[in-house]
Amino acid sequence: MEKQEKGFPYGHVIGFLVAVALTIFALLVVFKTSFATSTKFTLIGLMAVFQAALQLFMFMHMTEGNDRDSKVIHTIYAIGMGIVIIVGSIWVMTAGHSIH
Amino acid sequence: MNMNTNSSLPMEYQSEQSRLNILGFWIFIGAEIILFATLFAVYGVLKPRTAGGPTGADIFVIKDVIVQTLLLLTSSFTAGLVIYEMRRNHLKGLILWTVITLLLGAGFLYMEINEFIHYVEMGATMQTSAFLSSLFVLLGTHGAHVTLGIGWAILLMIQLAKRKITPVTAGKVHIWALYWHFLDVIWIFIFTFVYLAGVL
């Protein structure tokens, strides 16, 4: 699966351009559209997730080497825990439970 | 399971120690994900608690944040080129792209320090409100990581200049690049959920 790193680094340049495009798209959504705030929030959140995935797979070589499964499973597990911590904390602390 | 090295893989996987170090570093990144998740959670909870002080929309300068974002995004790209050059066994290219990466990282830090000074001058300090405390802790922890990453790379480059590209030094550079990309991943979420969401 390992390709020789020869010639022009197309993969890196494409990854970089896509990342810049996603950033610009997020800025356009926030400043140049009249969507509802929640729609804007969802859209820019999606852009962020796409961009993070791009970094993990295109720049961080997560899926190479003999330990690829360990790396991928562990990282996805950590991301899952992170989501539970963030969404759980905000839900508990803002949904009115904390006043009791 | 084959525990021996696989010669079809890049040089940083050719020594057992480097291979395990890379795996170990991914486990460390898992811990870092949890660290930043807790800081994002605290920020998300405390964001409305401005205690009569400024809100995000009052203090954020989006133009400067865009510059910071482009600096860090570009530095993540150039860090990718560091590994690309390393795998072509180009030591000069490796060092050149690392220096460019570090200059972009230093530019980012310069912007961030100015941002903090700007906030404090506006009366938005760590003590002003729970919102600002959590904001400074989140941004400061990220900025401290960038600072550490710059120092780490400088030490690595000294070693690279002395020992050249070997399975051992290649593993170290790969790990540093992982760290640097990870900091950009965290910044993407700061950019989106702190700054953009702050001015929605």
Tab-separated table of C-alpha atoms in Angstrom:
chain	number	residue	atom	x	y	z
A	1	MET	CA	0.000	0.000	0.000
A	2	GLU	CA	2.979	2.313	0.513
A	3	LYS	CA	3.546	4.460	-2.520
A	4	GLN	CA	6.977	5.802	-3.296
A	5	GLU	CA	7.332	9.466	-2.421
A	6	LYS	CA	8.613	10.685	-5.744
A	7	GLY	CA	8.037	13.734	-7.923
A	8	PHE	CA	5.559	16.390	-6.919
A	9	PRO	CA	3.686	15.922	-3.595
A	10	TYR	CA	0.201	16.053	-5.144
A	11	GLY	CA	-1.524	14.468	-2.147
A	12	HIS	CA	-0.211	17.101	0.236
A	13	VAL	CA	-1.072	20.007	-2.072
A	14	ILE	CA	-4.597	18.703	-2.650
A	15	GLY	CA	-5.080	18.160	1.094
A	16	PHE	CA	-3.893	21.702	1.783
A	17	LEU	CA	-6.137	23.262	-0.882
A	18	VAL	CA	-9.166	21.342	0.380
A	19	ALA	CA	-8.403	22.492	3.943
A	20	VAL	CA	-8.181	26.134	2.812
A	21	ALA	CA	-11.395	25.742	0.782
A	22	LEU	CA	-13.220	24.312	3.820
A	23	THR	CA	-12.001	27.225	5.954
A	24	ILE	CA	-13.178	29.761	3.366
A	25	PHE	CA	-16.496	27.937	3.040
A	26	ALA	CA	-17.011	28.094	6.813
A	27	LEU	CA	-16.270	31.837	6.769
A	28	LEU	CA	-18.724	32.379	3.890
A	29	VAL	CA	-21.430	30.451	5.740
A	30	VAL	CA	-20.951	32.617	8.841
A	31	PHE	CA	-20.608	36.037	7.217
A	32	LYS	CA	-22.282	35.878	3.803
A	33	THR	CA	-25.379	33.756	4.267
A	34	SER	CA	-28.619	34.391	6.124
A	35	PHE	CA	-29.214	30.841	7.389
A	36	ALA	CA	-30.599	30.338	10.871
A	37	THR	CA	-27.915	30.343	13.577
A	38	SER	CA	-28.402	26.633	14.239
A	39	THR	CA	-27.998	25.816	10.532
A	40	LYS	CA	-24.802	27.865	10.381
A	41	PHE	CA	-23.521	26.113	13.493
A	42	THR	CA	-24.196	22.672	12.012
A	43	LEU	CA	-22.559	23.572	8.698
A	44	ILE	CA	-19.364	24.992	10.200
A	45	GLY	CA	-19.220	22.027	12.599
A	46	LEU	CA	-19.325	19.670	9.616
A	47	MET	CA	-16.564	21.650	7.872
A	48	ALA	CA	-14.400	21.272	10.998
A	49	VAL	CA	-14.968	17.510	11.174
A	50	PHE	CA	-14.127	17.101	7.465
A	51	GLN	CA	-10.973	19.121	7.893
A	52	ALA	CA	-9.870	17.179	10.965
A	53	ALA	CA	-10.417	13.893	9.105
A	54	LEU	CA	-8.372	15.261	6.212
A	55	GLN	CA	-5.478	15.962	8.572
A	56	LEU	CA	-5.689	12.537	10.192
A	57	PHE	CA	-5.769	10.538	6.980
A	58	MET	CA	-3.785	12.681	4.520
A	59	PHE	CA	-1.116	14.265	6.712
A	60	MET	CA	-0.826	12.077	9.793
A	61	HIS	CA	-0.464	8.766	7.926
A	62	MET	CA	-2.873	7.172	10.381
A	63	THR	CA	-3.578	4.196	8.112
A	64	GLU	CA	-0.007	3.098	7.393
A	65	GLY	CA	2.327	0.666	9.133
A	66	ASN	CA	1.779	-2.644	10.881
A	67	ASP	CA	-0.017	-0.940	13.771
A	68	ARG	CA	-2.657	0.766	11.666
A	69	ASP	CA	-5.623	-0.977	13.295
A	70	SER	CA	-4.390	-0.156	16.800
A	71	LYS	CA	-3.875	3.481	15.827
A	72	VAL	CA	-7.253	3.865	14.130
A	73	ILE	CA	-9.257	2.095	16.845
A	74	HIS	CA	-7.525	3.943	19.671
A	75	THR	CA	-7.930	7.343	17.998
A	76	ILE	CA	-11.604	6.774	17.179
A	77	TYR	CA	-12.174	5.646	20.772
A	78	ALA	CA	-10.503	8.825	22.087
A	79	ILE	CA	-12.623	10.978	19.751
A	80	GLY	CA	-15.742	9.151	20.987
A	81	MET	CA	-14.775	9.816	24.616
A	82	GLY	CA	-14.084	13.446	23.738
A	83	ILE	CA	-17.555	13.825	22.212
A	84	VAL	CA	-19.151	12.294	25.328
A	85	ILE	CA	-17.198	14.707	27.569
A	86	ILE	CA	-18.072	17.792	25.498
A	87	VAL	CA	-21.690	17.060	24.586
A	88	GLY	CA	-22.413	15.470	27.981
A	89	SER	CA	-20.963	18.364	29.983
A	90	ILE	CA	-22.741	21.029	27.961
A	91	TRP	CA	-26.039	19.149	28.064
A	92	VAL	CA	-25.896	18.547	31.825
A	93	MET	CA	-24.827	22.102	32.615
A	94	THR	CA	-27.121	24.015	30.275
A	95	ALA	CA	-30.317	21.945	30.116
A	96	GLY	CA	-31.413	23.208	33.524
A	97	HIS	CA	-30.221	20.268	35.626
A	98	SER	CA	-27.565	22.331	37.372
A	99	ILE	CA	-30.067	24.567	39.174
A	100	HIS	CA	-31.236	21.651	41.333
B	1	MET	CA	1.520	-11.444	13.583
B	2	ASN	CA	4.772	-10.363	12.028
B	3	MET	CA	6.811	-8.460	14.590
B	4	ASN	CA	9.730	-7.998	12.250
B	5	THR	CA	10.227	-4.875	10.245
B	6	ASN	CA	8.612	-4.581	6.849
B	7	SER	CA	10.972	-3.228	4.218
B	8	SER	CA	8.133	-1.945	2.012
B	9	LEU	CA	7.359	0.645	4.714
B	10	PRO	CA	9.120	4.028	5.078
B	11	MET	CA	12.345	4.246	7.049
B	12	GLU	CA	10.754	5.366	10.319
B	13	TYR	CA	9.120	1.930	10.618
B	14	GLN	CA	12.364	0.028	9.989
B	15	SER	CA	13.441	-0.123	13.624
B	16	GLU	CA	11.262	-1.930	16.137
B	17	GLN	CA	11.846	0.847	18.673
B	18	SER	CA	10.760	3.609	16.280
B	19	ARG	CA	7.687	1.601	15.250
B	20	LEU	CA	6.656	1.207	18.896
B	21	ASN	CA	7.455	4.853	19.626
B	22	ILE	CA	5.103	5.901	16.817
B	23	LEU	CA	2.346	3.639	18.160
B	24	GLY	CA	3.017	4.987	21.659
B	25	PHE	CA	2.722	8.528	20.380
B	26	TRP	CA	-0.689	7.789	18.875
B	27	ILE	CA	-1.772	6.641	22.332
B	28	PHE	CA	-0.447	9.928	23.724
B	29	ILE	CA	-2.488	11.770	21.069
B	30	GLY	CA	-5.546	9.920	22.393
B	31	ALA	CA	-4.800	11.404	25.829
B	32	GLU	CA	-4.329	14.838	24.267
B	33	ILE	CA	-7.722	14.527	22.566
B	34	ILE	CA	-9.257	13.971	26.020
B	35	LEU	CA	-7.289	16.907	27.483
B	36	PHE	CA	-8.629	19.295	24.854
B	37	ALA	CA	-12.100	17.749	25.025
B	38	THR	CA	-12.290	18.682	28.728
B	39	LEU	CA	-11.152	22.228	27.957
B	40	PHE	CA	-13.714	22.550	25.140
B	41	ALA	CA	-16.366	21.162	27.502
B	42	VAL	CA	-15.489	23.738	30.181
B	43	TYR	CA	-15.538	26.509	27.569
B	44	GLY	CA	-18.849	25.299	26.161
B	45	VAL	CA	-20.409	25.304	29.626
B	46	LEU	CA	-18.994	28.653	30.782
B	47	LYS	CA	-19.345	30.565	27.508
B	48	PRO	CA	-22.562	32.371	28.568
B	49	ARG	CA	-21.183	33.283	32.037
B	50	THR	CA	-19.714	36.644	31.097
B	51	ALA	CA	-20.427	38.264	34.502
B	52	GLY	CA	-21.192	41.639	32.913
B	53	GLY	CA	-17.865	41.560	31.053
B	54	PRO	CA	-17.353	41.357	27.302
B	55	THR	CA	-18.686	38.469	25.211
B	56	GLY	CA	-16.778	36.696	22.451
B	57	ALA	CA	-18.472	38.833	19.806
B	58	ASP	CA	-17.259	41.968	21.653
B	59	ILE	CA	-13.569	41.039	21.691
B	60	PHE	CA	-12.837	38.617	18.822
B	61	VAL	CA	-11.039	40.168	15.839
B	62	ILE	CA	-11.962	37.734	13.073
B	63	LYS	CA	-9.503	39.214	10.576
B	64	ASP	CA	-6.591	38.375	12.872
B	65	VAL	CA	-8.037	34.946	13.614
B	66	ILE	CA	-8.152	34.203	9.871
B	67	VAL	CA	-4.457	35.111	9.603
B	68	GLN	CA	-3.680	32.824	12.567
B	69	THR	CA	-5.677	30.035	10.948
B	70	LEU	CA	-3.899	30.377	7.611
B	71	LEU	CA	-0.487	30.450	9.324
B	72	LEU	CA	-1.181	27.246	11.243
B	73	LEU	CA	-2.911	25.527	8.324
B	74	THR	CA	0.038	26.291	6.048
B	75	SER	CA	2.480	25.132	8.719
B	76	SER	CA	0.644	21.809	8.919
B	77	PHE	CA	1.027	21.470	5.131
B	78	THR	CA	4.758	22.280	5.304
B	79	ALA	CA	5.144	19.784	8.190
B	80	GLY	CA	3.654	17.227	5.792
B	81	LEU	CA	6.347	18.175	3.283
B	82	VAL	CA	8.988	17.588	5.988
B	83	ILE	CA	7.970	13.904	6.070
B	84	TYR	CA	7.688	13.848	2.285
B	85	GLU	CA	11.290	15.075	1.945
B	86	MET	CA	12.473	12.725	4.696
B	87	ARG	CA	11.068	9.761	2.787
B	88	ARG	CA	12.967	10.834	-0.318
B	89	ASN	CA	16.063	10.930	1.908
B	90	HIS	CA	16.555	14.669	1.300
B	91	LEU	CA	18.084	16.012	4.503
B	92	LYS	CA	18.319	19.581	3.179
B	93	GLY	CA	14.670	19.559	2.109
B	94	LEU	CA	13.694	18.138	5.475
B	95	ILE	CA	15.508	20.892	7.364
B	96	LEU	CA	14.323	23.646	4.990
B	97	TRP	CA	10.644	22.717	5.350
B	98	THR	CA	11.044	22.336	9.107
B	99	VAL	CA	12.481	25.860	9.334
B	100	ILE	CA	9.554	27.188	7.244
B	101	THR	CA	7.121	25.300	9.477
B	102	LEU	CA	8.695	26.807	12.581
B	103	LEU	CA	8.617	30.341	11.130
B	104	LEU	CA	4.900	29.930	10.399
B	105	GLY	CA	4.412	28.538	13.918
B	106	ALA	CA	6.310	31.497	15.392
B	107	GLY	CA	4.130	33.860	13.341
B	108	PHE	CA	1.072	32.161	14.781
B	109	LEU	CA	2.403	32.555	18.334
B	110	TYR	CA	3.206	36.221	17.714
B	111	MET	CA	-0.398	36.799	16.572
B	112	GLU	CA	-1.763	34.918	19.576
B	113	ILE	CA	0.343	36.834	22.105
B	114	ASN	CA	-0.791	40.109	20.506
B	115	GLU	CA	-4.358	38.859	20.688
B	116	PHE	CA	-4.006	38.212	24.434
B	117	ILE	CA	-2.443	41.664	24.966
B	118	HIS	CA	-5.312	43.206	22.980
B	119	TYR	CA	-7.881	41.409	25.166
B	120	VAL	CA	-6.213	42.501	28.399
B	121	GLU	CA	-6.022	46.095	27.147
B	122	MET	CA	-9.766	45.941	26.498
B	123	GLY	CA	-10.304	44.857	30.100
B	124	ALA	CA	-10.926	41.225	29.174
B	125	THR	CA	-8.574	39.417	31.560
B	126	MET	CA	-8.545	35.898	32.992
B	127	GLN	CA	-10.178	37.254	36.165
B	128	THR	CA	-12.995	39.138	34.412
B	129	SER	CA	-15.443	36.280	33.970
B	130	ALA	CA	-15.786	32.502	33.828
B	131	PHE	CA	-16.111	32.831	30.041
B	132	LEU	CA	-12.752	34.584	29.769
B	133	SER	CA	-11.041	32.227	32.242
B	134	SER	CA	-12.069	29.221	30.177
B	135	LEU	CA	-11.169	31.001	26.918
B	136	PHE	CA	-7.657	31.857	28.123
B	137	VAL	CA	-7.113	28.325	29.464
B	138	LEU	CA	-8.194	26.720	26.179
B	139	LEU	CA	-6.208	29.091	23.936
B	140	GLY	CA	-3.258	29.162	26.325
B	141	THR	CA	-2.999	25.374	26.489
B	142	HIS	CA	-2.999	25.209	22.699
B	143	GLY	CA	-0.440	28.037	22.459
B	144	ALA	CA	1.785	26.304	25.029
B	145	HIS	CA	1.696	23.179	22.878
B	146	VAL	CA	2.759	25.180	19.820
B	147	THR	CA	5.626	26.705	21.834
B	148	LEU	CA	6.735	23.244	22.943
B	149	GLY	CA	6.508	21.974	19.361
B	150	ILE	CA	8.851	24.738	18.179
B	151	GLY	CA	11.445	23.956	20.869
B	152	TRP	CA	11.152	20.236	20.159
B	153	ALA	CA	11.784	20.725	16.425
B	154	ILE	CA	14.822	22.929	17.042
B	155	LEU	CA	16.410	20.208	19.190
B	156	LEU	CA	15.494	17.586	16.575
B	157	MET	CA	17.090	19.598	13.778
B	158	ILE	CA	20.363	19.807	15.743
B	159	GLN	CA	20.287	16.018	16.058
B	160	LEU	CA	19.397	15.568	12.375
B	161	ALA	CA	22.301	17.773	11.301
B	162	LYS	CA	24.650	15.572	13.361
B	163	ARG	CA	23.247	12.095	12.734
B	164	LYS	CA	21.498	12.488	9.338
B	165	ILE	CA	18.366	10.528	8.403
B	166	THR	CA	18.445	7.090	10.067
B	167	PRO	CA	15.619	4.756	11.163
B	168	VAL	CA	16.005	6.273	14.655
B	169	THR	CA	16.005	9.976	13.699
B	170	ALA	CA	13.307	9.357	11.052
B	171	GLY	CA	11.040	7.946	13.767
B	172	LYS	CA	11.605	11.057	15.884
B	173	VAL	CA	10.794	13.441	13.027
B	174	HIS	CA	7.662	11.435	12.163
B	175	ILE	CA	6.483	11.734	15.784
B	176	TRP	CA	7.138	15.470	15.886
B	177	ALA	CA	5.175	15.893	12.635
B	178	LEU	CA	2.271	13.947	14.159
B	179	TYR	CA	2.307	16.346	17.102
B	180	TRP	CA	2.358	19.378	14.816
B	181	HIS	CA	-0.549	18.148	12.667
B	182	PHE	CA	-2.483	17.384	15.846
B	183	LEU	CA	-2.099	21.001	16.973
B	184	ASP	CA	-3.633	22.108	13.679
B	185	VAL	CA	-6.529	19.694	14.205
B	186	ILE	CA	-7.182	21.282	17.613
B	187	TRP	CA	-6.948	24.748	16.077
B	188	ILE	CA	-9.594	23.855	13.467
B	189	PHE	CA	-11.996	23.220	16.345
B	190	ILE	CA	-10.939	26.371	18.201
B	191	PHE	CA	-11.418	28.405	15.008
B	192	THR	CA	-14.852	26.879	14.428
B	193	PHE	CA	-16.352	26.470	17.886
B	194	VAL	CA	-14.716	29.386	19.700
B	195	TYR	CA	-14.283	32.143	17.115
B	196	LEU	CA	-16.855	31.459	14.376
B	197	ALA	CA	-19.488	30.176	16.803
B	198	GLY	CA	-18.655	33.176	19.020
B	199	VAL	CA	-19.717	35.684	16.364
B	200	LEU	CA	-22.688	33.738	14.925
